Short mmCIF file of C-alpha atoms in Angstrom, two decimals:
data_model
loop_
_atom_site.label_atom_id
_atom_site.label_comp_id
_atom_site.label_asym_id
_atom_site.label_seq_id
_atom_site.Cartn_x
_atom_site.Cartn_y
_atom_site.Cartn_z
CA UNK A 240 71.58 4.06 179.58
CA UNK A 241 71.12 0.66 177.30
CA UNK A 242 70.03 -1.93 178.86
CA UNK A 243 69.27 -5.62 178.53
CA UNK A 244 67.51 -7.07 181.66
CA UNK A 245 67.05 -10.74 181.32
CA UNK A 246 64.48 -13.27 182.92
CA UNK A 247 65.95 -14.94 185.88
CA UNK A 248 66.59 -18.72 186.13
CA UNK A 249 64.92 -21.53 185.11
CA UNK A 250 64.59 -25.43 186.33
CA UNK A 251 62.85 -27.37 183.75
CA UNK A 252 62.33 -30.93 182.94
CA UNK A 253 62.98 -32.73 179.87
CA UNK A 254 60.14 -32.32 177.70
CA UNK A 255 58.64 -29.50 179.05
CA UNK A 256 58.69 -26.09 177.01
CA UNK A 257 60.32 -22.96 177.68
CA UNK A 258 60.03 -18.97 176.96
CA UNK A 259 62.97 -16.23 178.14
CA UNK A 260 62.87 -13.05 178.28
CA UNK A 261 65.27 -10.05 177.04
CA UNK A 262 64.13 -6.74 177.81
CA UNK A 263 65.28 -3.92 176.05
CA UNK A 264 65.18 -0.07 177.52
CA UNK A 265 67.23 2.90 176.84
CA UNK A 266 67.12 2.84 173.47
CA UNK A 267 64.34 2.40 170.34
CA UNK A 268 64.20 -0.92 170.65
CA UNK A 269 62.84 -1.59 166.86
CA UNK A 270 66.03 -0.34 165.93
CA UNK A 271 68.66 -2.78 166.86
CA UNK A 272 68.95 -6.63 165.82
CA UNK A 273 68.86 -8.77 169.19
CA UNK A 274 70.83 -11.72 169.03
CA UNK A 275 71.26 -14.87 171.45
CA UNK A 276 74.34 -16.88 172.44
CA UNK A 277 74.32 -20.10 174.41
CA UNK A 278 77.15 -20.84 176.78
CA UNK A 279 77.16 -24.70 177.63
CA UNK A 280 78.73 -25.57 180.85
CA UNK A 281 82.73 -25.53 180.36
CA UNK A 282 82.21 -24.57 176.88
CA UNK A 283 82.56 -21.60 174.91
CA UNK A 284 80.14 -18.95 173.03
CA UNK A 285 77.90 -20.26 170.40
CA UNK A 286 75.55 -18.05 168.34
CA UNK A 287 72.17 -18.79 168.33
CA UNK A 288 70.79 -16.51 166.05
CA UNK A 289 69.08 -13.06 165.65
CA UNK A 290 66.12 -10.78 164.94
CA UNK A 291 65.11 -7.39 163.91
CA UNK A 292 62.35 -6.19 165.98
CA UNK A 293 61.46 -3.96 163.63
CA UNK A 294 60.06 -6.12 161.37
CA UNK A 295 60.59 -9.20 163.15
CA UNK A 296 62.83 -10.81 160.74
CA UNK A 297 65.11 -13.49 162.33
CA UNK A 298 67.70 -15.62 161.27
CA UNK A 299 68.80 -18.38 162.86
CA UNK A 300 72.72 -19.98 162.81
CA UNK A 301 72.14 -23.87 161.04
CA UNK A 302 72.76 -25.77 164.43
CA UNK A 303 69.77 -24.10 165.98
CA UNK A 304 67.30 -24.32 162.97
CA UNK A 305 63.95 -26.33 164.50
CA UNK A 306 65.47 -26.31 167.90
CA UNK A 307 64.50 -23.35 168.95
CA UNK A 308 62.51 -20.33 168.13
CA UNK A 309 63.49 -16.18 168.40
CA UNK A 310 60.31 -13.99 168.24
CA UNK A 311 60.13 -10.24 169.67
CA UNK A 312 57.05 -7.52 171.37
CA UNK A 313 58.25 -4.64 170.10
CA UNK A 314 55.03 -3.16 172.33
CA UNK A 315 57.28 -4.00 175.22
CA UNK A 316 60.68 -4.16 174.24
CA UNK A 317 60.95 -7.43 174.31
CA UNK A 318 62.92 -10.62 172.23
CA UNK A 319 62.38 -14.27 173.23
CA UNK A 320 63.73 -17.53 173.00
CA UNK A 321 61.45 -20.28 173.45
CA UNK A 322 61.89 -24.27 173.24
CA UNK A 323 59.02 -26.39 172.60
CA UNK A 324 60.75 -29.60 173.99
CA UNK A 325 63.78 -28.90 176.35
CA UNK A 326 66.49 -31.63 176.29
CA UNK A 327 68.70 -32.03 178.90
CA UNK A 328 71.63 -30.99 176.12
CA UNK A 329 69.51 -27.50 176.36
CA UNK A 330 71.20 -26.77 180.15
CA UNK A 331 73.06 -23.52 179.66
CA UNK A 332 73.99 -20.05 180.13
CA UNK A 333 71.81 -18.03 177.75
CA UNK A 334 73.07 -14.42 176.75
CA UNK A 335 70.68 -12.02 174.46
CA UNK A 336 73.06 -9.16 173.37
CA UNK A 337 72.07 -6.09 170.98
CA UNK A 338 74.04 -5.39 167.49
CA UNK A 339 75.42 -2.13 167.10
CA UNK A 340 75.19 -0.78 163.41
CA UNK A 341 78.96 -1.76 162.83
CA UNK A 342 77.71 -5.45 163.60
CA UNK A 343 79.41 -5.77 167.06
CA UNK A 344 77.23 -7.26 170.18
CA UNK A 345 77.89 -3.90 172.23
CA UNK A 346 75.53 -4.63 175.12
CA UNK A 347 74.64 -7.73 176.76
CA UNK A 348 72.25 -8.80 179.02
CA UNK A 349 73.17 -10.55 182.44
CA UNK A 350 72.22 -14.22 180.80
CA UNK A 351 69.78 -16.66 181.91
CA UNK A 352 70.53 -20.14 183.55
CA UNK A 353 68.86 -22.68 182.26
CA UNK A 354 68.75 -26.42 183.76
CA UNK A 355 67.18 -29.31 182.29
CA UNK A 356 67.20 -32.54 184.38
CA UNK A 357 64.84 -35.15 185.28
CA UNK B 272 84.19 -27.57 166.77
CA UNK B 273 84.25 -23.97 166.66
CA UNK B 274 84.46 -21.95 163.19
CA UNK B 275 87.03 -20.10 164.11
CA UNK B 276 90.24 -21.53 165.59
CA UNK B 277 91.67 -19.93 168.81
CA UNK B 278 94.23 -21.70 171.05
CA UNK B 279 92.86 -23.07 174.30
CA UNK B 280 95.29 -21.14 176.44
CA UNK B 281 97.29 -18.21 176.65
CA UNK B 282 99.87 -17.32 179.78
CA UNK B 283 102.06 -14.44 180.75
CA UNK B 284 103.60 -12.71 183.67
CA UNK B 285 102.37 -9.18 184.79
CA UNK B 286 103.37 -6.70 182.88
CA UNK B 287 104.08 -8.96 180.47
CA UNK B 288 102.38 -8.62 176.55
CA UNK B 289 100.44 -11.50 175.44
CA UNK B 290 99.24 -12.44 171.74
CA UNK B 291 96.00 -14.52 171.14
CA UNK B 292 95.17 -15.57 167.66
CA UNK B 293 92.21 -16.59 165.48
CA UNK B 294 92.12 -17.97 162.49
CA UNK B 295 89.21 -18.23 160.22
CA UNK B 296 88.29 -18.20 156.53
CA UNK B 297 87.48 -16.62 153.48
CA UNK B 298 84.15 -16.32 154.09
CA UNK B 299 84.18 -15.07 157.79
CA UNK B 300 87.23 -13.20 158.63
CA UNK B 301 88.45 -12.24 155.28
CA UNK B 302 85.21 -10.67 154.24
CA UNK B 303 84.15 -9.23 157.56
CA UNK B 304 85.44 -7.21 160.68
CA UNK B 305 86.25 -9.34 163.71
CA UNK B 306 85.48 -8.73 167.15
CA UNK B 307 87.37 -9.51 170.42
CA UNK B 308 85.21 -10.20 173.80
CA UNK B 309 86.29 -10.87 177.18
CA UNK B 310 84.73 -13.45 179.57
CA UNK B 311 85.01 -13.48 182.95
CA UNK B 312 82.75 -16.64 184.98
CA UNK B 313 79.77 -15.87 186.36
CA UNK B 314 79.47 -12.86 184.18
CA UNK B 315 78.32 -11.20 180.93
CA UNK B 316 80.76 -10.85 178.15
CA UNK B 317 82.73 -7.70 177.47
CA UNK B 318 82.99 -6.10 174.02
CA UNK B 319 86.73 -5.39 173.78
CA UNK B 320 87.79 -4.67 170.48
CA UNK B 321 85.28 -4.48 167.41
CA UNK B 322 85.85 -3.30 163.66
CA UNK B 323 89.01 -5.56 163.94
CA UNK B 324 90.92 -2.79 165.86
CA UNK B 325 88.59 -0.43 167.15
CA UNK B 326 88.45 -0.01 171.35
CA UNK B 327 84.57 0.84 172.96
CA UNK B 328 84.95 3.55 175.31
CA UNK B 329 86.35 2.59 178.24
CA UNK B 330 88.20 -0.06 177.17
CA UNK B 331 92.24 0.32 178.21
CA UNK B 332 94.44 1.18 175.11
CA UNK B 333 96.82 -1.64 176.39
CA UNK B 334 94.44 -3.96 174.11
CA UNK B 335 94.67 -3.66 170.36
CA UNK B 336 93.40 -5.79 167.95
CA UNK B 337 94.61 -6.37 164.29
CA UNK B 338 93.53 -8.37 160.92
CA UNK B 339 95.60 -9.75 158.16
CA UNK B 340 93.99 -11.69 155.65
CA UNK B 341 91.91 -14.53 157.16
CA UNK B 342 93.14 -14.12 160.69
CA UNK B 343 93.11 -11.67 163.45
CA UNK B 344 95.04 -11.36 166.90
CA UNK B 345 94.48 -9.63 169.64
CA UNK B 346 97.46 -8.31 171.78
CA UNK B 347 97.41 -7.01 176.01
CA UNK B 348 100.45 -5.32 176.99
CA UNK B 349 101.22 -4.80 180.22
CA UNK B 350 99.21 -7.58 181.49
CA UNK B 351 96.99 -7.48 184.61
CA UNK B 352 96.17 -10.43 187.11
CA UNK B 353 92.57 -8.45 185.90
CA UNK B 354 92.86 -9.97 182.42
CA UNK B 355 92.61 -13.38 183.52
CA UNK B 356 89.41 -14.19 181.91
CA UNK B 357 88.24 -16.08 178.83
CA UNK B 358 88.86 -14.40 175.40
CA UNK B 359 86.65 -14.85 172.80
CA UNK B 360 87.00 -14.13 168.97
CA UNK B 361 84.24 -13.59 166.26
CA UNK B 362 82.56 -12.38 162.94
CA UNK B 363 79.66 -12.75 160.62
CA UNK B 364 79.67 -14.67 157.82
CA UNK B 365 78.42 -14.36 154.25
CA UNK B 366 74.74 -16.06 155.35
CA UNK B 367 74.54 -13.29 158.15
CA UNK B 368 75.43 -15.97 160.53
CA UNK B 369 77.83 -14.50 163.28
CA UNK B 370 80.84 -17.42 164.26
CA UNK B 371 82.61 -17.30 167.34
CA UNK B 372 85.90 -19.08 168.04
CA UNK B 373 86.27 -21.57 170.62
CA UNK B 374 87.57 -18.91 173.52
CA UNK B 375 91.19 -19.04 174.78
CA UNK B 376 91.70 -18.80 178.34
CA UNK B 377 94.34 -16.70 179.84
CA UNK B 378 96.16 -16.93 182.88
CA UNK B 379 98.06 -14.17 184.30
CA UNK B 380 100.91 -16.52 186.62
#
């Protein structure tokens, strides 16, 4: 069974950096691009970007270019997404989701809370 | 401001069918497939229709997608109070950059 097991919540403060989790299993992991997709409160899907665990190649929608950064462990089946300077603009639901070969996100993970405040 | 333009909200009666639409461009929906997702709070999204009109296992044949040109619809007949939920359009562009459209909310009254 594919799944996508997220890291659980996180309470940060502004400033302070940031690394999720988006663990892969029931499947070759190397195989599938991994994308991520913010969820703002009372707002709708917005795609982050994406990478190929593979080879780690990653590409990264224009509104999220600098602000964040996608790597992957392929030795654990694992993507990231990691801030380097939250904002409190950065408080959202965070989705990682796997693309099927037909370019569909097929399976997502359970999404990851993330709250920036002072 | 989303890429792709949905309507904020959608309404119908059970049983009922409903249409949502999305509208896009040249460069997203008239080169690529689109892809419908469902949202309900509190939980992951839902692949619902992908390839424009194909249903994932699983998935109730009462929702069908289509794609004409640069915009797509997706149609549930014989609505649910189950389909209230958040409905979500979106493709990949020419720059491998996937766009989503702005989500229309339906409500089953």
């Amino acid at each position: 069974e594919v799944q996508l097991v997220q890291s659980g919540a996180e309470v940060k403060k502004p400033g302070e950096s940031l690394k999720i989790s988006c663990k892969g299993s029931g499947y070759s992991f190397t195989n599938y691009w991994i994308g991520w997709v913010r969820q703002m409160p009372g707002k709708g899907l917005e795609w982050m970007g994406i990478i190929y665990p593979g080879d780690s190649d990653t590409r990264y929608s224009p509104s999220f270019q600098g602000q964040v950064t996608i790597s992957a462990d392929k030795s654990i089946s694992t993507a990231y997404l990691q801030w380097s300077s939250l904002k409190a603009s950065d408080t959202a639901m965070y989705y990682c989701a796997r693309r099927a070969a037909a370019a569909h996100f097929e399976y997502w993970g359970q999404g990851t809370l993330v709250t920036v405040s002072s | 401001q989303s890429v792709l333009t949905q309507s904020p909200s959608a309404s119908g009666t059970p049983g009922q069918r409903v249409t949502i639409s999305c509208s896009g461009s040249s460069s997203n929906i008239g080169a690529n497939a689109v892809n419908w997702y469902q949202h309900l709070p509190g939980t992951a999204p839902k692949l619902l229709i992908y390839s424009n009109n194909q249903r994932p296992s699983g998935v109730p044949d009462r929702f069908s997608g289509s794609k004409s040109g640069t915009s797509a619809s997706l149609a549930i007949s014989g609505l649910q109070s189950e389909d209230e939920a958040d409905y979500y359009c979106a493709a990949w562009d020419d720059s491998l950059n996937a766009v989503f459209g702005g989500g229309t909310k339906l409500t089953v009254l």
